PDB file of C-alpha atoms in Angstrom:
ATOM      1  CA  MET A  30      -2.632   2.913   1.213  1.00 63.00           C
ATOM      2  CA  CYS A  31      -4.919  -0.103   1.284  1.00 90.00           C
ATOM      3  CA  LEU A  32      -5.172  -3.709   2.389  1.00 96.00           C
ATOM      4  CA  LEU A  33      -4.507  -6.603   0.008  1.00 97.00           C
ATOM      5  CA  VAL A  34      -5.525 -10.120   1.048  1.00 98.00           C
ATOM      6  CA  HIS A  35      -4.938 -13.586  -0.394  1.00 98.00           C
ATOM      7  CA  GLN A  36      -7.140 -16.070   1.414  1.00 98.00           C
ATOM      8  CA  PRO A  37      -7.731 -19.815   1.125  1.00 97.00           C
ATOM      9  CA  ALA A  38     -11.273 -21.151   1.037  1.00 97.00           C
ATOM     10  CA  SER A  39     -10.967 -22.177   4.683  1.00 97.00           C
ATOM     11  CA  THR A  40     -10.462 -18.620   6.016  1.00 97.00           C
ATOM     12  CA  ARG A  41     -13.230 -17.215   8.168  1.00 97.00           C
ATOM     13  CA  PHE A  42     -13.114 -13.510   8.966  1.00 98.00           C
ATOM     14  CA  SER A  43     -15.337 -12.101  11.692  1.00 97.00           C
ATOM     15  CA  ASP A  44     -17.654  -9.137  11.235  1.00 97.00           C
ATOM     16  CA  GLU A  45     -15.475  -7.288  13.756  1.00 97.00           C
ATOM     17  CA  PHE A  46     -12.397  -7.735  11.566  1.00 97.00           C
ATOM     18  CA  LEU A  47     -14.191  -6.702   8.372  1.00 98.00           C
ATOM     19  CA  VAL A  48     -15.695  -3.599   9.981  1.00 97.00           C
ATOM     20  CA  ASP A  49     -12.226  -2.683  11.245  1.00 96.00           C
ATOM     21  CA  VAL A  50     -10.806  -2.977   7.716  1.00 96.00           C
ATOM     22  CA  TYR A  51     -13.636  -0.853   6.331  1.00 96.00           C
ATOM     23  CA  SER A  52     -13.020   1.873   8.921  1.00 93.00           C
ATOM     24  CA  ALA A  53      -9.591   2.615   7.381  1.00 89.00           C
ATOM     25  CA  ASN A  54     -10.270   1.624   3.759  1.00 93.00           C
ATOM     26  CA  ARG A  55     -13.636   2.986   2.638  1.00 93.00           C
ATOM     27  CA  ASP A  56     -12.918   3.849  -0.992  1.00 93.00           C
ATOM     28  CA  GLY A  57     -13.641   0.526  -2.673  1.00 95.00           C
ATOM     29  CA  LEU A  58     -13.712  -3.232  -2.194  1.00 97.00           C
ATOM     30  CA  GLY A  59     -12.908  -5.706  -4.945  1.00 98.00           C
ATOM     31  CA  VAL A  60     -12.468  -9.473  -5.134  1.00 98.00           C
ATOM     32  CA  MET A  61     -11.263 -11.897  -7.795  1.00 98.00           C
ATOM     33  CA  PHE A  62     -11.518 -15.669  -7.910  1.00 98.00           C
ATOM     34  CA  SER A  63     -11.311 -18.453 -10.474  1.00 97.00           C
ATOM     35  CA  GLU A  64     -14.298 -20.669 -11.142  1.00 96.00           C
ATOM     36  CA  GLY A  65     -15.050 -22.894 -14.107  1.00 94.00           C
ATOM     37  CA  GLY A  66     -11.850 -21.879 -15.876  1.00 94.00           C
ATOM     38  CA  LYS A  67     -12.896 -18.236 -15.763  1.00 96.00           C
ATOM     39  CA  LEU A  68     -11.766 -15.283 -13.668  1.00 97.00           C
ATOM     40  CA  HIS A  69     -14.607 -13.598 -11.806  1.00 98.00           C
ATOM     41  CA  VAL A  70     -14.163  -9.999 -10.626  1.00 98.00           C
ATOM     42  CA  HIS A  71     -16.639  -8.136  -8.400  1.00 98.00           C
ATOM     43  CA  LYS A  72     -16.393  -4.593  -7.035  1.00 97.00           C
ATOM     44  CA  VAL A  73     -18.333  -2.257  -4.792  1.00 97.00           C
ATOM     45  CA  LEU A  74     -17.990   1.275  -3.422  1.00 96.00           C
ATOM     46  CA  PRO A  75     -19.455   0.587   0.027  1.00 96.00           C
ATOM     47  CA  LYS A  76     -21.293   3.394   1.754  1.00 95.00           C
ATOM     48  CA  THR A  77     -21.508   1.599   5.103  1.00 97.00           C
ATOM     49  CA  SER A  78     -19.657  -1.099   7.004  1.00 97.00           C
ATOM     50  CA  ARG A  79     -22.729  -3.338   6.630  1.00 97.00           C
ATOM     51  CA  GLU A  80     -22.520  -3.072   2.856  1.00 97.00           C
ATOM     52  CA  PHE A  81     -18.791  -3.894   3.034  1.00 98.00           C
ATOM     53  CA  VAL A  82     -19.412  -6.993   5.168  1.00 98.00           C
ATOM     54  CA  ASP A  83     -22.366  -8.202   3.080  1.00 98.00           C
ATOM     55  CA  PHE A  84     -20.360  -7.851  -0.142  1.00 98.00           C
ATOM     56  CA  TYR A  85     -17.496  -9.847   1.350  1.00 98.00           C
ATOM     57  CA  ARG A  86     -19.859 -12.610   2.517  1.00 98.00           C
ATOM     58  CA  ALA A  87     -21.501 -12.813  -0.913  1.00 98.00           C
ATOM     59  CA  HIS A  88     -18.385 -12.850  -3.092  1.00 97.00           C
ATOM     60  CA  ALA A  89     -15.284 -13.768  -1.069  1.00 98.00           C
ATOM     61  CA  GLU A  90     -16.197 -15.953   1.877  1.00 98.00           C
ATOM     62  CA  GLY A  91     -15.561 -19.661   1.366  1.00 97.00           C
ATOM     63  CA  ARG A  92     -13.432 -19.123  -1.736  1.00 97.00           C
ATOM     64  CA  GLU A  93      -9.747 -18.969  -2.455  1.00 98.00           C
ATOM     65  CA  CYS A  94      -9.532 -15.425  -3.688  1.00 98.00           C
ATOM     66  CA  VAL A  95      -7.593 -12.194  -3.708  1.00 98.00           C
ATOM     67  CA  TRP A  96      -9.415  -9.144  -2.381  1.00 98.00           C
ATOM     68  CA  HIS A  97      -8.517  -5.515  -1.914  1.00 97.00           C
ATOM     69  CA  ALA A  98      -9.894  -2.741   0.309  1.00 97.00           C
ATOM     70  CA  ARG A  99      -8.913   0.700  -0.967  1.00 92.00           C
ATOM     71  CA  MET A 100      -7.907   3.931   0.708  1.00 86.00           C
ATOM     72  CA  MET A 101      -7.453   6.462  -2.082  1.00 77.00           C
ATOM     73  CA  THR A 102      -4.035   8.042  -2.626  1.00 69.00           C
ATOM     74  CA  HIS A 103      -3.927   8.561  -6.426  1.00 63.00           C
ATOM     75  CA  GLY A 104      -6.883   8.892  -8.771  1.00 70.00           C
ATOM     76  CA  ASP A 105     -10.599   9.387  -8.254  1.00 80.00           C
ATOM     77  CA  ILE A 106     -12.865   7.292  -6.070  1.00 85.00           C
ATOM     78  CA  ASN A 107     -14.839   5.258  -8.594  1.00 85.00           C
ATOM     79  CA  PHE A 108     -15.219   1.765 -10.014  1.00 87.00           C
ATOM     80  CA  ASP A 109     -12.425   2.299 -12.532  1.00 83.00           C
ATOM     81  CA  ASN A 110      -9.941   2.844  -9.696  1.00 84.00           C
ATOM     82  CA  CYS A 111     -11.333   0.084  -7.516  1.00 91.00           C
ATOM     83  CA  HIS A 112      -8.966  -2.890  -7.498  1.00 94.00           C
ATOM     84  CA  PRO A 113      -8.404  -5.414  -8.975  1.00 96.00           C
ATOM     85  CA  TYR A 114      -7.416  -4.040 -12.372  1.00 95.00           C
ATOM     86  CA  ARG A 115      -7.454  -5.767 -15.720  1.00 96.00           C
ATOM     87  CA  VAL A 116      -3.962  -6.700 -16.933  1.00 96.00           C
ATOM     88  CA  THR A 117      -5.166  -8.970 -19.744  1.00 96.00           C
ATOM     89  CA  ASP A 118      -8.479 -10.684 -20.452  1.00 95.00           C
ATOM     90  CA  ARG A 119      -7.247 -13.577 -18.291  1.00 96.00           C
ATOM     91  CA  VAL A 120      -5.216 -11.806 -15.585  1.00 97.00           C
ATOM     92  CA  TYR A 121      -6.142  -9.131 -13.041  1.00 97.00           C
ATOM     93  CA  LEU A 122      -3.978  -7.348 -10.442  1.00 97.00           C
ATOM     94  CA  ALA A 123      -4.533  -5.635  -7.083  1.00 96.00           C
ATOM     95  CA  HIS A 124      -1.921  -3.453  -5.387  1.00 94.00           C
ATOM     96  CA  ASN A 125      -1.100  -2.218  -1.896  1.00 92.00           C
ATOM     97  CA  GLY A 126       1.317   0.705  -1.641  1.00 85.00           C
ATOM     98  CA  ILE A 127       2.242   3.779  -3.633  1.00 79.00           C
ATOM     99  CA  LEU A 128       4.288   3.491  -6.815  1.00 80.00           C
ATOM    100  CA  SER A 129       6.830   6.187  -7.602  1.00 66.00           C
ATOM    101  CA  THR A 130       5.722   6.074 -11.247  1.00 60.00           C
ATOM    102  CA  GLY A 131       2.806   8.259 -10.131  1.00 55.00           C
ATOM    103  CA  ASN A 132      -0.138   9.102 -12.359  1.00 53.00           C
ATOM    104  CA  GLY A 133       0.991  12.025 -14.491  1.00 61.00           C
ATOM    105  CA  TRP A 134      -0.450  10.797 -17.800  1.00 60.00           C
ATOM    106  CA  ASP A 135      -4.036  10.805 -16.493  1.00 69.00           C
ATOM    107  CA  LYS A 136      -4.511  12.175 -12.976  1.00 70.00           C
ATOM    108  CA  SER A 137      -7.999  10.699 -12.732  1.00 74.00           C
ATOM    109  CA  ARG A 138      -6.369   7.248 -12.835  1.00 77.00           C
ATOM    110  CA  SER A 139      -4.400   5.589 -10.067  1.00 79.00           C
ATOM    111  CA  ASP A 140      -0.676   4.860  -9.953  1.00 80.00           C
ATOM    112  CA  THR A 141      -1.533   1.159 -10.260  1.00 87.00           C
ATOM    113  CA  TRP A 142      -3.394   1.711 -13.530  1.00 87.00           C
ATOM    114  CA  HIS A 143      -0.414   3.591 -14.933  1.00 89.00           C
ATOM    115  CA  PHE A 144       2.061   0.892 -13.877  1.00 92.00           C
ATOM    116  CA  ILE A 145      -0.050  -1.811 -15.524  1.00 93.00           C
ATOM    117  CA  ARG A 146      -0.458   0.204 -18.711  1.00 91.00           C
ATOM    118  CA  ASN A 147       3.184   1.222 -19.015  1.00 89.00           C
ATOM    119  CA  VAL A 148       5.153  -1.617 -17.425  1.00 92.00           C
ATOM    120  CA  ILE A 149       3.638  -4.901 -16.408  1.00 94.00           C
ATOM    121  CA  GLY A 150       0.661  -5.229 -18.760  1.00 94.00           C
ATOM    122  CA  PRO A 151       2.565  -5.699 -22.031  1.00 95.00           C
ATOM    123  CA  VAL A 152       4.857  -8.254 -20.376  1.00 95.00           C
ATOM    124  CA  ILE A 153       2.033 -10.439 -19.052  1.00 96.00           C
ATOM    125  CA  GLU A 154       0.161 -10.094 -22.331  1.00 95.00           C
ATOM    126  CA  ALA A 155       3.176 -11.550 -24.118  1.00 95.00           C
ATOM    127  CA  ARG A 156       3.989 -14.249 -21.533  1.00 95.00           C
ATOM    128  CA  GLU A 157       1.391 -15.146 -18.930  1.00 95.00           C
ATOM    129  CA  SER A 158       3.534 -18.039 -17.682  1.00 95.00           C
ATOM    130  CA  LEU A 159       5.707 -15.479 -15.871  1.00 95.00           C
ATOM    131  CA  LEU A 160       3.158 -15.668 -13.054  1.00 94.00           C
ATOM    132  CA  LEU A 161       4.814 -18.990 -12.200  1.00 93.00           C
ATOM    133  CA  ASP A 162       8.379 -17.715 -12.612  1.00 94.00           C
ATOM    134  CA  ASP A 163       9.871 -17.021  -9.160  1.00 93.00           C
ATOM    135  CA  GLU A 164      12.863 -15.197 -10.626  1.00 95.00           C
ATOM    136  CA  TRP A 165      10.650 -12.777 -12.544  1.00 95.00           C
ATOM    137  CA  LEU A 166       8.362 -12.230  -9.542  1.00 95.00           C
ATOM    138  CA  SER A 167      11.420 -11.429  -7.428  1.00 94.00           C
ATOM    139  CA  PHE A 168      12.651  -8.994 -10.082  1.00 94.00           C
ATOM    140  CA  VAL A 169       9.316  -7.141 -10.064  1.00 94.00           C
ATOM    141  CA  GLY A 170       9.426  -7.075  -6.264  1.00 92.00           C
ATOM    142  CA  ASP A 171      12.846  -5.418  -6.379  1.00 90.00           C
ATOM    143  CA  LEU A 172      11.600  -2.981  -8.999  1.00 89.00           C
ATOM    144  CA  ILE A 173       8.643  -1.728  -6.960  1.00 88.00           C
ATOM    145  CA  GLY A 174      10.288  -1.965  -3.499  1.00 86.00           C
ATOM    146  CA  SER A 175       9.171  -3.966  -0.495  1.00 84.00           C
ATOM    147  CA  THR A 176       6.570  -1.430   0.674  1.00 83.00           C
ATOM    148  CA  ASN A 177       4.549  -2.280  -2.452  1.00 90.00           C
ATOM    149  CA  LYS A 178       2.763  -5.592  -2.905  1.00 95.00           C
ATOM    150  CA  PHE A 179       0.956  -7.000  -5.935  1.00 96.00           C
ATOM    151  CA  GLY A 180      -1.615  -9.768  -5.975  1.00 97.00           C
ATOM    152  CA  MET A 181      -2.293 -11.269  -9.407  1.00 97.00           C
ATOM    153  CA  MET A 182      -4.673 -14.038 -10.403  1.00 97.00           C
ATOM    154  CA  SER A 183      -5.284 -15.753 -13.716  1.00 97.00           C
ATOM    155  CA  ALA A 184      -8.337 -17.487 -15.126  1.00 97.00           C
ATOM    156  CA  ASP A 185      -6.900 -20.915 -14.325  1.00 96.00           C
ATOM    157  CA  GLY A 186      -6.574 -20.000 -10.627  1.00 96.00           C
ATOM    158  CA  THR A 187      -2.857 -19.246 -10.547  1.00 96.00           C
ATOM    159  CA  VAL A 188      -2.097 -16.716  -7.803  1.00 97.00           C
ATOM    160  CA  ALA A 189       1.116 -14.672  -7.718  1.00 96.00           C
ATOM    161  CA  ILE A 190       1.865 -12.474  -4.714  1.00 97.00           C
ATOM    162  CA  ILE A 191       4.792 -10.108  -5.213  1.00 96.00           C
ATOM    163  CA  ASN A 192       6.683  -9.190  -2.024  1.00 94.00           C
ATOM    164  CA  ARG A 193       4.783 -11.779  -0.033  1.00 94.00           C
ATOM    165  CA  LYS A 194       7.502 -11.787   2.656  1.00 92.00           C
ATOM    166  CA  SER A 195       6.625  -8.205   3.554  1.00 89.00           C
ATOM    167  CA  GLY A 196       3.133  -9.214   4.683  1.00 93.00           C
ATOM    168  CA  VAL A 197       1.681 -11.090   7.655  1.00 95.00           C
ATOM    169  CA  THR A 198      -0.608 -14.058   8.258  1.00 96.00           C
ATOM    170  CA  TYR A 199      -3.968 -13.853  10.015  1.00 97.00           C
ATOM    171  CA  ALA A 200      -6.835 -16.393  10.091  1.00 97.00           C
ATOM    172  CA  GLY A 201      -4.907 -18.540   7.626  1.00 97.00           C
ATOM    173  CA  ALA A 202      -4.796 -15.730   5.066  1.00 98.00           C
ATOM    174  CA  TRP A 203      -1.968 -13.508   3.843  1.00 97.00           C
ATOM    175  CA  LEU A 204      -2.410  -9.772   4.514  1.00 97.00           C
ATOM    176  CA  SER A 205      -0.191  -7.145   2.934  1.00 95.00           C
ATOM    177  CA  ASN A 206       0.401  -4.962   6.009  1.00 92.00           C
ATOM    178  CA  THR A 207      -0.429  -4.253   9.647  1.00 90.00           C
ATOM    179  CA  TYR A 208      -1.142  -0.515   9.377  1.00 86.00           C
ATOM    180  CA  ALA A 209      -4.376  -0.504   7.336  1.00 89.00           C
ATOM    181  CA  TRP A 210      -6.217  -2.471  10.033  1.00 92.00           C
ATOM    182  CA  SER A 211      -5.952  -2.729  13.813  1.00 91.00           C
ATOM    183  CA  ALA A 212      -3.605  -5.704  13.798  1.00 91.00           C
ATOM    184  CA  HIS A 213      -2.859  -5.452  17.526  1.00 89.00           C
ATOM    185  CA  ARG A 214      -6.569  -5.867  18.332  1.00 91.00           C
ATOM    186  CA  PHE A 215      -6.513  -9.240  16.609  1.00 94.00           C
ATOM    187  CA  GLY A 216      -3.260 -10.501  18.134  1.00 92.00           C
ATOM    188  CA  VAL A 217      -0.993  -9.789  15.161  1.00 91.00           C
ATOM    189  CA  ALA A 218       2.353  -8.047  15.646  1.00 79.00           C
ATOM    190  CA  SER A 219       3.632  -5.424  13.228  1.00 67.00           C
ATOM    191  CA  ALA A 220       4.917  -6.712   9.902  1.00 54.00           C
ATOM    192  CA  PRO A 221       8.589  -7.738  10.029  1.00 49.00           C
ATOM    193  CA  ALA A 222      11.139  -5.166   8.988  1.00 42.00           C
ATOM    194  CA  ARG A 223      12.295  -5.559   5.394  1.00 41.00           C
ATOM    195  CA  SER A 224      15.033  -3.776   3.566  1.00 36.00           C
ATOM    196  CA  TYR A 225      14.116  -1.372   0.791  1.00 35.00           C
ATOM    197  CA  SER A 226      15.474  -2.841  -2.400  1.00 35.00           C
ATOM    198  CA  SER A 227      14.468   0.314  -4.209  1.00 36.00           C
ATOM    199  CA  SER A 228      16.345   3.313  -2.758  1.00 34.00           C
ATOM    200  CA  PRO A 229      15.083   6.620  -4.127  1.00 33.00           C
ATOM    201  CA  ILE A 230      16.297   9.949  -2.742  1.00 28.00           C
ATOM    202  CA  TRP A 231      14.287   9.428   0.404  1.00 31.00           C
ATOM    203  CA  SER A 232      16.374   6.570   1.782  1.00 34.00           C
ATOM    204  CA  SER A 233      19.387   8.855   1.818  1.00 34.00           C
ATOM    205  CA  ALA A 234      17.994  10.910   4.683  1.00 34.00           C
ATOM    206  CA  TYR A 235      20.786   9.905   7.044  1.00 32.00           C
ATOM    207  CA  GLY A 236      23.609  10.520   4.621  1.00 32.00           C
ATOM    208  CA  TYR A 237      23.500   7.406   2.444  1.00 30.00           C
ATOM    209  CA  GLY A 238      23.880   9.375  -0.773  1.00 33.00           C
ATOM    210  CA  LEU A 239      22.812  13.004  -0.436  1.00 33.00           C
ATOM    211  CA  ASP A 240      24.391  15.692   1.675  1.00 37.00           C
ATOM    212  CA  ASP A 241      22.339  18.268   3.586  1.00 39.00           C
ATOM    213  CA  ASP A 242      22.440  20.880   0.829  1.00 40.00           C
ATOM    214  CA  GLU A 243      21.282  18.416  -1.804  1.00 35.00           C
ATOM    215  CA  LEU A 244      18.469  17.141   0.377  1.00 36.00           C
ATOM    216  CA  ASP A 245      17.403  20.691   1.258  1.00 39.00           C
ATOM    217  CA  ALA A 246      17.275  21.565  -2.434  1.00 39.00           C
ATOM    218  CA  TYR A 247      15.321  18.425  -3.143  1.00 36.00           C
ATOM    219  CA  SER A 248      12.800  19.092  -0.397  1.00 39.00           C
ATOM    220  CA  LEU A 249      12.199  22.614  -1.737  1.00 36.00           C
ATOM    221  CA  THR A 250      11.713  21.587  -5.362  1.00 35.00           C
ATOM    222  CA  SER A 251      10.098  18.162  -5.072  1.00 38.00           C
ATOM    223  CA  SER A 252       6.456  17.783  -5.948  1.00 34.00           C
ATOM    224  CA  ARG A 253       6.149  15.984  -2.627  1.00 37.00           C
ATOM    225  CA  SER A 254       6.316  19.336  -0.817  1.00 36.00           C
ATOM    226  CA  SER A 255       2.605  19.886  -0.191  1.00 37.00           C
ATOM    227  CA  SER A 256       0.939  22.913   1.353  1.00 38.00           C
ATOM    228  CA  LYS A 257       1.074  21.116   4.674  1.00 39.00           C
ATOM    229  CA  ALA A 258       4.813  20.711   4.282  1.00 38.00           C
ATOM    230  CA  SER A 259       5.273  24.413   3.663  1.00 39.00           C
ATOM    231  CA  ARG A 260       3.794  25.090   7.092  1.00 41.00           C
ATOM    232  CA  SER A 261       6.294  22.846   8.882  1.00 39.00           C
ATOM    233  CA  GLY A 262       8.372  25.745  10.129  1.00 45.00           C
ATOM    234  CA  GLY A 263      10.867  25.764   7.266  1.00 56.00           C
ATOM    235  CA  ASP A 264      12.796  22.740   8.535  1.00 71.00           C
ATOM    236  CA  SER A 265      14.519  20.639   5.911  1.00 80.00           C
ATOM    237  CA  LEU A 266      13.341  17.116   5.270  1.00 81.00           C
ATOM    238  CA  LEU A 267      16.609  15.925   6.764  1.00 81.00           C
ATOM    239  CA  LYS A 268      16.003  17.764  10.060  1.00 85.00           C
ATOM    240  CA  ILE A 269      12.430  16.479  10.266  1.00 89.00           C
ATOM    241  CA  THR A 270      13.627  12.942   9.656  1.00 89.00           C
ATOM    242  CA  ARG A 271      16.316  13.149  12.304  1.00 84.00           C
ATOM    243  CA  ALA A 272      13.846  14.530  14.852  1.00 88.00           C
ATOM    244  CA  ALA A 273      11.394  11.735  14.122  1.00 90.00           C
ATOM    245  CA  ARG A 274      14.141   9.131  14.272  1.00 86.00           C
ATOM    246  CA  ASN A 275      15.348  10.411  17.635  1.00 86.00           C
ATOM    247  CA  SER A 276      11.815  10.277  18.993  1.00 86.00           C
ATOM    248  CA  TYR A 277      11.385   6.771  17.606  1.00 85.00           C
ATOM    249  CA  GLU A 278      14.548   5.548  19.318  1.00 83.00           C
ATOM    250  CA  ARG A 279      13.442   7.125  22.610  1.00 82.00           C
ATOM    251  CA  GLY A 280      10.004   5.552  22.351  1.00 82.00           C
ATOM    252  CA  THR A 281       8.266   8.921  22.061  1.00 87.00           C
ATOM    253  CA  LEU A 282       7.321   8.880  18.365  1.00 89.00           C
ATOM    254  CA  ALA A 283       3.593   9.060  19.171  1.00 84.00           C
ATOM    255  CA  GLN A 284       4.160  12.232  21.151  1.00 82.00           C
ATOM    256  CA  TRP A 285       6.243  13.724  18.321  1.00 89.00           C
ATOM    257  CA  VAL A 286       3.461  13.043  15.805  1.00 88.00           C
ATOM    258  CA  GLN A 287       0.956  14.670  18.153  1.00 82.00           C
ATOM    259  CA  ASP A 288       3.163  17.707  18.765  1.00 82.00           C
ATOM    260  CA  ALA A 289       4.276  18.207  15.134  1.00 87.00           C
ATOM    261  CA  PRO A 290       1.478  16.934  12.872  1.00 87.00           C
ATOM    262  CA  SER A 291       2.494  19.039   9.857  1.00 85.00           C
ATOM    263  CA  LYS A 292       6.032  17.663  10.001  1.00 88.00           C
ATOM    264  CA  ALA A 293       4.721  14.121  10.458  1.00 88.00           C
ATOM    265  CA  SER A 294       2.474  14.665   7.440  1.00 86.00           C
ATOM    266  CA  ARG A 295       5.421  15.785   5.330  1.00 84.00           C
ATOM    267  CA  LEU A 296       7.536  12.875   6.519  1.00 87.00           C
ATOM    268  CA  LEU A 297       4.858  10.298   5.752  1.00 83.00           C
ATOM    269  CA  SER A 298       4.197  11.717   2.277  1.00 79.00           C
ATOM    270  CA  ALA A 299       7.922  11.445   1.532  1.00 79.00           C
ATOM    271  CA  ILE A 300       8.167   7.888   2.867  1.00 78.00           C
ATOM    272  CA  GLU A 301       5.217   6.789   0.751  1.00 69.00           C
ATOM    273  CA  ASP A 302       6.429   8.754  -2.276  1.00 59.00           C
ATOM    274  CA  ASP A 303       3.018  10.409  -2.465  1.00 60.00           C
ATOM    275  CA  PRO A 304       3.165  13.646  -4.483  1.00 57.00           C
ATOM    276  CA  THR A 305      -0.493  14.401  -3.724  1.00 58.00           C
ATOM    277  CA  GLY A 306       0.061  14.697   0.042  1.00 62.00           C
ATOM    278  CA  ALA A 307      -3.134  12.664   0.575  1.00 63.00           C
ATOM    279  CA  THR A 308      -1.385   9.995   2.619  1.00 62.00           C
ATOM    280  CA  GLY A 309       0.152  12.587   4.915  1.00 66.00           C
ATOM    281  CA  GLU A 310      -3.272  14.068   5.588  1.00 69.00           C
ATOM    282  CA  ARG A 311      -4.104  10.944   7.580  1.00 73.00           C
ATOM    283  CA  VAL A 312      -1.970  12.265  10.424  1.00 79.00           C
ATOM    284  CA  TYR A 313      -4.959  14.418  11.355  1.00 77.00           C
ATOM    285  CA  LYS A 314      -7.462  11.548  11.191  1.00 73.00           C
ATOM    286  CA  ASN A 315      -5.551   8.479  12.340  1.00 75.00           C
ATOM    287  CA  PRO A 316      -2.321   9.414  14.150  1.00 80.00           C
ATOM    288  CA  ASP A 317      -1.836   5.882  15.518  1.00 75.00           C
ATOM    289  CA  TRP A 318      -1.678   4.559  11.947  1.00 75.00           C
ATOM    290  CA  VAL A 319       0.870   7.244  11.059  1.00 83.00           C
ATOM    291  CA  VAL A 320       3.060   6.343  14.046  1.00 84.00           C
ATOM    292  CA  GLU A 321       3.049   2.702  12.940  1.00 77.00           C
ATOM    293  CA  CYS A 322       3.892   3.558   9.319  1.00 80.00           C
ATOM    294  CA  ILE A 323       6.809   5.788  10.267  1.00 86.00           C
ATOM    295  CA  GLY A 324       8.071   3.218  12.776  1.00 82.00           C
ATOM    296  CA  GLU A 325       7.949   0.438  10.185  1.00 75.00           C
ATOM    297  CA  TYR A 326       9.912   2.642   7.800  1.00 79.00           C
ATOM    298  CA  PHE A 327      12.677   3.231  10.346  1.00 80.00           C
ATOM    299  CA  ASP A 328      12.798  -0.517  11.074  1.00 71.00           C
ATOM    300  CA  ALA A 329      13.104  -1.332   7.374  1.00 64.00           C
ATOM    301  CA  GLU A 330      15.703   1.335   6.698  1.00 57.00           C
ATOM    302  CA  ALA A 331      17.865   0.144   9.584  1.00 53.00           C
ATOM    303  CA  SER A 332      17.674  -3.385   8.208  1.00 45.00           C
ATOM    304  CA  ALA A 333      18.715  -2.168   4.769  1.00 42.00           C
ATOM    305  CA  PHE A 334      21.973  -0.650   5.973  1.00 40.00           C
ATOM    306  CA  GLN A 335      23.090  -3.184   8.606  1.00 41.00           C
TER     307      GLN A 335
END
């Protein structure tokens, strides 16, 4: 998980905000902007919050730009996996979320790199004007699901944000989520619930497609079942989901996460379609973030089936 931002030149972010973003997204910072008919891309792997802030001030402040702060889920921590990524010589892309396409072809590369290589790159190479095509952007949004957001920019300054409605606004800028930064500290409510246009096995956890036996079989054979999951007491994914949902509806989800961290880890990895289990590990480092992610999922799922 990460934070993706599209900001106008007028946006002014405080040091406090930038340090807060860095605290949850330390694995890379990248920015892209158009100037003189050319796309400029700068990246850094910040070792300190001061380096993060100074890089932002030097390359992003005062510009309309798209920038991305990374928290690694797939692929190594290096410049190659620091967003934004090259799509063509004239177009780059940054991504927030986890794509179910995974990274099986080259595990050192991120899921975003694989999606660009195998899906979106050849299309943009053939027809860059699709960045201005609302119907195509909506189609891609449906394809990746509303928990994923893309920010693309071309050399002429065209910006395309896919699944923009699933983000929030702060300081005049668009931000892709409210869980990768302390939104409540800055007066921003959680992102609005959105339905999941893409419904993999996971969204059937309450009986919208799979029965208990099928889901049990899936949870035992899926690559999402990490070593943490195997220590969750043997409960099926369905039972874990129902327990979390009950706690959420009673307003005690935070207590449930605290009392059952291994189950919360398994649940979060399934929600985010993260076969590495890396996302679920955050339950031990940032339980408040995990509570918010799981809560947003339940909100979105309820909206999908109303």
